[in-house]
PDB file of C-alpha atoms in Angstrom:
ATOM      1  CA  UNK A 134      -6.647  10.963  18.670  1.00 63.00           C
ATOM      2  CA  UNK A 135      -7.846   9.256  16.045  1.00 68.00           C
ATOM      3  CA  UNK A 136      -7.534   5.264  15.990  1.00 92.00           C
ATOM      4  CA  UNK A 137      -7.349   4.402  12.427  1.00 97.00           C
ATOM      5  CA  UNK A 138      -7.334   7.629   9.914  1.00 96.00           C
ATOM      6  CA  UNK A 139      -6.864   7.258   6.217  1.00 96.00           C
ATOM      7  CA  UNK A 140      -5.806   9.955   3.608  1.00 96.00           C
ATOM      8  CA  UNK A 141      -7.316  11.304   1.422  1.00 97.00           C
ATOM      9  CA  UNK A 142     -10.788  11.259   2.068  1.00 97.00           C
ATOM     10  CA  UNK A 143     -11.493  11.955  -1.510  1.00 97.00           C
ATOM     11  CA  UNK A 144      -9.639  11.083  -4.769  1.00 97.00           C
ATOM     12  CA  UNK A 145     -10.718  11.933  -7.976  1.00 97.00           C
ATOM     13  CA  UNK A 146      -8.661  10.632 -10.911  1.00 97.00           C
ATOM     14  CA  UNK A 147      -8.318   9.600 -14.790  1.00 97.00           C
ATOM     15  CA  UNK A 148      -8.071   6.291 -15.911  1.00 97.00           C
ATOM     16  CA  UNK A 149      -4.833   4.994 -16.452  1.00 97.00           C
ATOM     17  CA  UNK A 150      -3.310   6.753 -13.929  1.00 97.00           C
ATOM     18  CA  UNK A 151      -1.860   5.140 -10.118  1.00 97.00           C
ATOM     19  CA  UNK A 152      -2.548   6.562  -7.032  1.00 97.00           C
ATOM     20  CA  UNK A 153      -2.029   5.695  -3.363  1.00 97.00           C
ATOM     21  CA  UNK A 154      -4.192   5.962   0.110  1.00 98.00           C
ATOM     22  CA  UNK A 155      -2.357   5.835   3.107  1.00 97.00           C
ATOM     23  CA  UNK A 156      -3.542   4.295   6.550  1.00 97.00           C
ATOM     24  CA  UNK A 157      -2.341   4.308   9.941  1.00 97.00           C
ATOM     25  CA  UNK A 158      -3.127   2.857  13.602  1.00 96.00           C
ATOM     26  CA  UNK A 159      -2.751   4.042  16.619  1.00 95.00           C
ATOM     27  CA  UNK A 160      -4.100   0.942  18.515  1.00 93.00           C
ATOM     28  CA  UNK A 161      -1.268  -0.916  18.495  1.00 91.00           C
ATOM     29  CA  UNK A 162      -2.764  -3.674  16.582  1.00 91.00           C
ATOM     30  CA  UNK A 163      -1.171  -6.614  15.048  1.00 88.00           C
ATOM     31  CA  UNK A 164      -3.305  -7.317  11.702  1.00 89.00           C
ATOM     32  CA  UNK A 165      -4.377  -4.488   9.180  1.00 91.00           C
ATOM     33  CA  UNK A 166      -6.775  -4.856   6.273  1.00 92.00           C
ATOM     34  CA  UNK A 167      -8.517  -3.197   3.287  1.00 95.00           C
ATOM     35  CA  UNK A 168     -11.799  -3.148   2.390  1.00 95.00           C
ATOM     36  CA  UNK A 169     -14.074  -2.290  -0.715  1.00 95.00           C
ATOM     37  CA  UNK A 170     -17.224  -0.999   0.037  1.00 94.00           C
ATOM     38  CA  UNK A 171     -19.096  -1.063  -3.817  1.00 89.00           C
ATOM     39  CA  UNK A 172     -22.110   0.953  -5.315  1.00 82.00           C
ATOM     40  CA  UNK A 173     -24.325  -2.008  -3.818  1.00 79.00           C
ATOM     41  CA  UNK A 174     -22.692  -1.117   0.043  1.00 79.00           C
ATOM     42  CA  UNK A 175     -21.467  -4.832  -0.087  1.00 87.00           C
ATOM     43  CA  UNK A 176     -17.974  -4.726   2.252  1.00 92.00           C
ATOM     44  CA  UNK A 177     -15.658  -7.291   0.894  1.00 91.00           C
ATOM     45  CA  UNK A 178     -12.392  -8.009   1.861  1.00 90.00           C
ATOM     46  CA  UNK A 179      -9.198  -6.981  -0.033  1.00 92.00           C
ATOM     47  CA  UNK A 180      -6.112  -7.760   1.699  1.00 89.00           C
ATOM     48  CA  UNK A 181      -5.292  -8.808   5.143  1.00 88.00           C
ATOM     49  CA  UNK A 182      -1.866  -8.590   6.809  1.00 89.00           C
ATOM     50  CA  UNK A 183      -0.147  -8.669   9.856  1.00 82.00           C
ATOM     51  CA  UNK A 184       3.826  -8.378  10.309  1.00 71.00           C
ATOM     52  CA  UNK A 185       4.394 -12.546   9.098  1.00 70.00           C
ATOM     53  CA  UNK A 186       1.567 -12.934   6.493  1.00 80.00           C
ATOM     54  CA  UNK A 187       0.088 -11.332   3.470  1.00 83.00           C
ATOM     55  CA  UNK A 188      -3.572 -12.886   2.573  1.00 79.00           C
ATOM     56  CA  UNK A 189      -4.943 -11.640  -0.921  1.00 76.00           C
ATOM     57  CA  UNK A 190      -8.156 -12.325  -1.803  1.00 80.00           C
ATOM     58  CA  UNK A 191      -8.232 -14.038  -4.997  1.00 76.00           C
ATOM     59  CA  UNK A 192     -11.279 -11.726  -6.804  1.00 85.00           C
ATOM     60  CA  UNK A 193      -8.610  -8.651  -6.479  1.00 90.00           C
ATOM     61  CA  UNK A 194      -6.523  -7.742  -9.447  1.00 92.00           C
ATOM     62  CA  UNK A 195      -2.950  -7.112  -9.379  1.00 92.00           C
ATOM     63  CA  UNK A 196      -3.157  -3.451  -9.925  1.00 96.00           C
ATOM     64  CA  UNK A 197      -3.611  -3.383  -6.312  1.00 95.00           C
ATOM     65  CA  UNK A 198      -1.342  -3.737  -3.635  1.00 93.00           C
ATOM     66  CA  UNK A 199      -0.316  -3.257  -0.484  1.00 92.00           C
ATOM     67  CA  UNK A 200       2.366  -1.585   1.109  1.00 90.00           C
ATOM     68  CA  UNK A 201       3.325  -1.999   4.900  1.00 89.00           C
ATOM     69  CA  UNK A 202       6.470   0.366   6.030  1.00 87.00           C
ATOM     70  CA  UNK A 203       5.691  -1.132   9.776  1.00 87.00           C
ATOM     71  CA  UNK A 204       3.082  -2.322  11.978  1.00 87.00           C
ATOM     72  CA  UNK A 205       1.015   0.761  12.375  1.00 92.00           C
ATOM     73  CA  UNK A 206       1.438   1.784   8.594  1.00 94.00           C
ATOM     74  CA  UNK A 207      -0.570  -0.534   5.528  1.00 94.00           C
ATOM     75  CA  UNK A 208      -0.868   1.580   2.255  1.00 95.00           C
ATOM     76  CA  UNK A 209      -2.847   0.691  -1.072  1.00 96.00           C
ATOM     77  CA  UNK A 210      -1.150   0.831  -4.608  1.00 97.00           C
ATOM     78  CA  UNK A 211      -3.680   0.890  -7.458  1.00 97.00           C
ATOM     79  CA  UNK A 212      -1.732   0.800 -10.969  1.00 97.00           C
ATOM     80  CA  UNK A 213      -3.480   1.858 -14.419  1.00 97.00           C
ATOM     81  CA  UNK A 214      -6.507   2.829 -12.807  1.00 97.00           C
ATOM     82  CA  UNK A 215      -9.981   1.541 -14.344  1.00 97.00           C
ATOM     83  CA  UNK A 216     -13.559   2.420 -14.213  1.00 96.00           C
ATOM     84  CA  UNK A 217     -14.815  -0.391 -12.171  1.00 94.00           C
ATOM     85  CA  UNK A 218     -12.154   1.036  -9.004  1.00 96.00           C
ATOM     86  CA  UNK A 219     -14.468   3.469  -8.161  1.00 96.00           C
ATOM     87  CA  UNK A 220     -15.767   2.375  -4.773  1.00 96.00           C
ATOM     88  CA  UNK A 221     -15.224   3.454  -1.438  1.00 97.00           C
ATOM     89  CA  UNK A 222     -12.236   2.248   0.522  1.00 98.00           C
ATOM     90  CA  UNK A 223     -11.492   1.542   4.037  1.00 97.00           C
ATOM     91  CA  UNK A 224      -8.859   0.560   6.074  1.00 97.00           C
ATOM     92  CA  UNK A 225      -9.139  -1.706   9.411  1.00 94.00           C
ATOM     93  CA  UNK A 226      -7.464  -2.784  11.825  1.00 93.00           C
ATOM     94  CA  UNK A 227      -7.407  -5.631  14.784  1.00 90.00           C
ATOM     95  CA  UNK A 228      -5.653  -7.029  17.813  1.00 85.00           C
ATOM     96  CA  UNK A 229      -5.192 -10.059  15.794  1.00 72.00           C
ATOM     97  CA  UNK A 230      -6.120 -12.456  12.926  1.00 63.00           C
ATOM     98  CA  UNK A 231      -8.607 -14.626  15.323  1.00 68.00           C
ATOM     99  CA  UNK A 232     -12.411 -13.698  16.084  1.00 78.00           C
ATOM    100  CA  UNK A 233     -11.637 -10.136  16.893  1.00 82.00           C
ATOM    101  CA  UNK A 234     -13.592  -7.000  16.421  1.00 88.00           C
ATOM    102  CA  UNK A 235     -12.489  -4.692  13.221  1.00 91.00           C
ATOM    103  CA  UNK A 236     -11.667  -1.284  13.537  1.00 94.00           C
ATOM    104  CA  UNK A 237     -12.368   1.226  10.949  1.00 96.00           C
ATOM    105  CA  UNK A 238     -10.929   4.451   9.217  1.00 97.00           C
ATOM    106  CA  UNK A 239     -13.425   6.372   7.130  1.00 96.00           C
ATOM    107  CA  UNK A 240     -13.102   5.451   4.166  1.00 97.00           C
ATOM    108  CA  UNK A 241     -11.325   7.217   0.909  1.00 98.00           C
ATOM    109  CA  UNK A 242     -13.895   7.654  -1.736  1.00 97.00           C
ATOM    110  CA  UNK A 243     -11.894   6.984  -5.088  1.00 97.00           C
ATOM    111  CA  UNK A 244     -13.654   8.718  -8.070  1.00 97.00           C
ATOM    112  CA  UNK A 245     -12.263   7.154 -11.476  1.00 97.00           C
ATOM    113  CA  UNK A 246     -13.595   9.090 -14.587  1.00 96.00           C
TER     114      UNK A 246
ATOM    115  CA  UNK B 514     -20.165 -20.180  -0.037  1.00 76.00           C
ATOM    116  CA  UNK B 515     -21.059 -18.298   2.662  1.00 79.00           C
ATOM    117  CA  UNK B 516     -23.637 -15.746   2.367  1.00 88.00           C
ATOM    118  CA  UNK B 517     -25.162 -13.026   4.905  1.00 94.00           C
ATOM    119  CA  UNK B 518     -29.012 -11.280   4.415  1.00 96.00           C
ATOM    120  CA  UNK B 519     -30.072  -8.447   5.947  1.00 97.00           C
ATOM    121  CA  UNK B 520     -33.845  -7.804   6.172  1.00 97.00           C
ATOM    122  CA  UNK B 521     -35.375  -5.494   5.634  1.00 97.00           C
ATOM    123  CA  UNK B 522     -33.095  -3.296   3.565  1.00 96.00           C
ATOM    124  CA  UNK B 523     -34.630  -0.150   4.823  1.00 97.00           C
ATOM    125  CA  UNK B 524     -36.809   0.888   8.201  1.00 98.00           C
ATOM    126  CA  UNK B 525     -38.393   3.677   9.060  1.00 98.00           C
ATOM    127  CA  UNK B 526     -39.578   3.626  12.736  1.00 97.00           C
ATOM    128  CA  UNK B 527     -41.434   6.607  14.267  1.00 97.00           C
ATOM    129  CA  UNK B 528     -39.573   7.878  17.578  1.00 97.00           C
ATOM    130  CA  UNK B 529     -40.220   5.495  20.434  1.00 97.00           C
ATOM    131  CA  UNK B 530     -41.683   2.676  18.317  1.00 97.00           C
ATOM    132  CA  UNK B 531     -39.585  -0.488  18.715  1.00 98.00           C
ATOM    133  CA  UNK B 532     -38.349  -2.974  16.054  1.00 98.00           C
ATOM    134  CA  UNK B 533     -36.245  -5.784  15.463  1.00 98.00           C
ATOM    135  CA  UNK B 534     -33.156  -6.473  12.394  1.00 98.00           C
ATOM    136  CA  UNK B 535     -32.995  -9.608  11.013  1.00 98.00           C
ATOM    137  CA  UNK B 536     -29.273 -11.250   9.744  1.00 98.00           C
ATOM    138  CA  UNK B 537     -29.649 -14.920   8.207  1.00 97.00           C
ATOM    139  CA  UNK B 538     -26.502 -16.777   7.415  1.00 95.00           C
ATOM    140  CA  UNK B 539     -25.131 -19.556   5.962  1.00 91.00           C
ATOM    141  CA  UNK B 540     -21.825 -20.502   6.717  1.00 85.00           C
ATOM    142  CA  UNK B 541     -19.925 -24.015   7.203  1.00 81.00           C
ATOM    143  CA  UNK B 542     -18.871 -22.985  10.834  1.00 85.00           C
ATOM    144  CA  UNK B 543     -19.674 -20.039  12.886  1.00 89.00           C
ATOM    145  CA  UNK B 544     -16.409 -18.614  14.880  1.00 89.00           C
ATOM    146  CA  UNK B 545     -18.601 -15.349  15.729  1.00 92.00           C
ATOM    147  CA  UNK B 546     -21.319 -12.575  14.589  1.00 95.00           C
ATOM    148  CA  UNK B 547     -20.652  -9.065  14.246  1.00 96.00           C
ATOM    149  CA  UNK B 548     -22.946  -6.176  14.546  1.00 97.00           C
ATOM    150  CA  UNK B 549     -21.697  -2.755  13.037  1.00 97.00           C
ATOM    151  CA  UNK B 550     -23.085   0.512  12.879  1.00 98.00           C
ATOM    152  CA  UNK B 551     -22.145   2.858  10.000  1.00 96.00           C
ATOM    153  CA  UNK B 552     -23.022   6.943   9.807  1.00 96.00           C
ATOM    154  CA  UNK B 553     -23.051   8.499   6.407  1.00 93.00           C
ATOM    155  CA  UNK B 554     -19.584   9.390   5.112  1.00 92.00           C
ATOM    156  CA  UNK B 555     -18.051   7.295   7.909  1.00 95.00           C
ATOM    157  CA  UNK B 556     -16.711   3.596   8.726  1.00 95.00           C
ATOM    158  CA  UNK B 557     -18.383   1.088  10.332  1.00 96.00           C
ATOM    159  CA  UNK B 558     -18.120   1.218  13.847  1.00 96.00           C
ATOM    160  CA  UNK B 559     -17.989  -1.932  16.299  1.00 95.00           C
ATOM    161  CA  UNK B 560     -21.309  -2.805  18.057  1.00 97.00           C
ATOM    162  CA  UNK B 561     -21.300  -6.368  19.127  1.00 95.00           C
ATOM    163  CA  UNK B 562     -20.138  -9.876  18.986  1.00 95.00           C
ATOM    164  CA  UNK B 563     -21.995 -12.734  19.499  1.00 96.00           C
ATOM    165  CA  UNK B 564     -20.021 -16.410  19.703  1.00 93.00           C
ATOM    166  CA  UNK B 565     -23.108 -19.024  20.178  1.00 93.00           C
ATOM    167  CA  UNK B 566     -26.701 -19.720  19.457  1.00 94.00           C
ATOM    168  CA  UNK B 567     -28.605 -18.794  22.558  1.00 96.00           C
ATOM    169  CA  UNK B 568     -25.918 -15.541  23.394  1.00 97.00           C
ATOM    170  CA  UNK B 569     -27.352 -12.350  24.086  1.00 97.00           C
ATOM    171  CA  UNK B 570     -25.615  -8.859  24.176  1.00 97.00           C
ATOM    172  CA  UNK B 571     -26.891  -4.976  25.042  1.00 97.00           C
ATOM    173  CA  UNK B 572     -25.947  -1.864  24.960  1.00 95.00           C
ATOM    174  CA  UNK B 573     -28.089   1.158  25.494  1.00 95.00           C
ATOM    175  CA  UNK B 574     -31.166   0.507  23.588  1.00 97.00           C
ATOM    176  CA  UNK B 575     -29.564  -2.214  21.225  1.00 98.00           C
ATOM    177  CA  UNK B 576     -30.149  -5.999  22.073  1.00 98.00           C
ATOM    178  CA  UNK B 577     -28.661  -8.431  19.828  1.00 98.00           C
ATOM    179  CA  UNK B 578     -29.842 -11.859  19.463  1.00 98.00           C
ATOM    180  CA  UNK B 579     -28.350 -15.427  17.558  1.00 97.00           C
ATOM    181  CA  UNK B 580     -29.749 -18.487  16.860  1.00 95.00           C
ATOM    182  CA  UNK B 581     -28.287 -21.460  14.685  1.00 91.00           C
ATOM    183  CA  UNK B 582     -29.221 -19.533  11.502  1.00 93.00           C
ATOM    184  CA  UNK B 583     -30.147 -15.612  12.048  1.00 96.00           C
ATOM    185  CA  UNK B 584     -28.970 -12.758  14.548  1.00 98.00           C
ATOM    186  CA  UNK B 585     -31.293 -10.048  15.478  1.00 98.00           C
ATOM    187  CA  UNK B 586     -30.698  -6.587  16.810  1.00 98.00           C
ATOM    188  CA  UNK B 587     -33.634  -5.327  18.891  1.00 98.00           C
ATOM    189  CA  UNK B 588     -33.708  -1.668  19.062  1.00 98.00           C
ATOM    190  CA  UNK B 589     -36.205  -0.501  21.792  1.00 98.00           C
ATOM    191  CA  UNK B 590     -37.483   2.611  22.025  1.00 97.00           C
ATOM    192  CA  UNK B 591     -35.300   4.217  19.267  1.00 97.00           C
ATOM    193  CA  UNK B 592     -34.152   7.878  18.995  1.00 97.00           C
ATOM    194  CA  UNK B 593     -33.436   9.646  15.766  1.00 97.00           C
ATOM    195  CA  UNK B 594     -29.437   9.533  16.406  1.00 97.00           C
ATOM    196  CA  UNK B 595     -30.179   5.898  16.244  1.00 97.00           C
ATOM    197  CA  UNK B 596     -30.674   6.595  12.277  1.00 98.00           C
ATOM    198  CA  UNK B 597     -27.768   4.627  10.830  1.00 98.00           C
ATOM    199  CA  UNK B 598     -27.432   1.830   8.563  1.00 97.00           C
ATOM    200  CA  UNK B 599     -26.451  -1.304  10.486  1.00 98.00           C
ATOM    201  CA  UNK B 600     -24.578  -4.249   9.185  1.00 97.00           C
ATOM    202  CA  UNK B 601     -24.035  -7.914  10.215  1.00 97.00           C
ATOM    203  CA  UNK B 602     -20.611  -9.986   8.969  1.00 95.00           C
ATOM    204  CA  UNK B 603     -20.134 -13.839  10.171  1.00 93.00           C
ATOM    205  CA  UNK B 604     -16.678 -14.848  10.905  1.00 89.00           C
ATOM    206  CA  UNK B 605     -16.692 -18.637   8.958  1.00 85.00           C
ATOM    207  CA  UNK B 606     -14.711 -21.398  10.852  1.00 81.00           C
ATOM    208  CA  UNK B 607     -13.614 -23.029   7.643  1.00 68.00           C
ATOM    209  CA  UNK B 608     -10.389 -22.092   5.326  1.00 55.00           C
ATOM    210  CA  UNK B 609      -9.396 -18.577   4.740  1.00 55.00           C
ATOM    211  CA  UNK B 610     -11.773 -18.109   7.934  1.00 52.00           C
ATOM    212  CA  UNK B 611      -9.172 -14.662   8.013  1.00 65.00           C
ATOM    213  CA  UNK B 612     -12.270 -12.706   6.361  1.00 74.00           C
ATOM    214  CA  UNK B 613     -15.451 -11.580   7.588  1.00 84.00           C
ATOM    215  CA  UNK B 614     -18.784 -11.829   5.042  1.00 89.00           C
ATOM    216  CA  UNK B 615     -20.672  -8.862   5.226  1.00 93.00           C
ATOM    217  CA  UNK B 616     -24.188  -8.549   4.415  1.00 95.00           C
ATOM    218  CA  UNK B 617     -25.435  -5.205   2.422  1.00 94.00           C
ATOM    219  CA  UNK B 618     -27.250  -3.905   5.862  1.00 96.00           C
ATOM    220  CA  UNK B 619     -30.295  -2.567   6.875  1.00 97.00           C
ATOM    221  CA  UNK B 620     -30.507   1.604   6.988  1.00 97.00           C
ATOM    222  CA  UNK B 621     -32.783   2.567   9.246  1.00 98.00           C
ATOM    223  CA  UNK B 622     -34.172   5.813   9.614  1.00 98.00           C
ATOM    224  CA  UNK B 623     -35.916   7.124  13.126  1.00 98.00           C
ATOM    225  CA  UNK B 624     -38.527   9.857  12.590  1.00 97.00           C
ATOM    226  CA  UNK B 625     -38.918  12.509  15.703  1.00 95.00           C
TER     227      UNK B 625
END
């Protein structure tokens, strides 16, 4: 039933250590993203991606990355965890890359201690 | 660099006693204007979009407003399950327009 769902909900973790968080639509949308939602609530863009392109935002490290098995599927890689990851994470989708409304999962809190 | 502020950063509105969100922007080129509503422990959820100054959009008690500069959303006559916090983004017309820029949101809270 639910249009964009994201596992888990919570992850709590060490430093150093990588983890994964899993998304999936069922709207049949074209472009998936991630999003990091920060102490401050500020949403910023991650990573955008539809089945011919991969946009990173430049401000993200390469301990992330993402991982897209199909169309419906875009998972997050974080490598040697750190501090600073903490944050809340979701996962969106659209019809396409243009001026379209996002859709939202909600959100994998990611506890680093 | 484009920026989006949300004012205030909290409300409080007694049951019944209308207000108005303000979202100023500054962007090289406006594609569109989103309005979002986000629950505790949840994602934002899809309210509105708004394409060009002078366009107005409604749903239930929600009215959302844009000029050349700043959006509002008008909620009239609120209810407490209108207690959310609500959040703007821009869609910029420029390069890497592939992003929205959120602003931090206003949370407002409707006493009965």
């Amino acid at each position: 039933d639910t249009a964009v769902s994201q596992t888990p909900k919570y992850l709590v973790t060490q430093m150093g250590n990588d983890k994964s968080i899993k998304c999936e639509q069922n709207l049949g949308h074209d472009t998936m993203y991630w999003y990091k939602q920060d102490s401050k609530k500020f949403l910023k863009i991650m990573f955008s991606y539809n089945n011919k392109e991969l946009i990173i935002n430049e401000t993200v490290p390469n301990r992330f990355s993402p991982k897209s098995p199909d169309k419906a599927h875009l998972n997050l890689h974080i490598n040697s965890l750190e501090l600073g990851d903490s944050a809340v994470y979701f996962c969106a989708s659209s019809p396409k890359s243009g001026v379209s409304p996002l859709h939202f999962g909600n959100g994998t809190r990611l506890t680093v201690t | 660099e484009d920026q989006v502020t949300q004012s205030p950063e909290a409300l409080r509105l007694q049951e019944g006693e209308s207000s108005s969100l303000n979202c100023s922007y500054t962007v090289s080129g406006l594609r569109g204007l989103f309005w979002y509503r986000q629950d505790p422990g949840k994602g934002p959820e899809f309210l509105f979009t708004l394409y060009s100054a002078g366009e107005e959009k409604e749903k239930e008690r929600l009215k959302a407003t844009l000029t050349k500069k700043e959006s509002f959303l008008h909620i009239t006559a609120p209810k407490p399950e209108d207690s959310a916090t609500y959040l703007c983004a821009v869609h910029p017309s420029g390069a890497g327009s592939y992003q929205l820029t959120f602003g931090k949101g206003t949370k407002l809270s409707v006493i009965p």
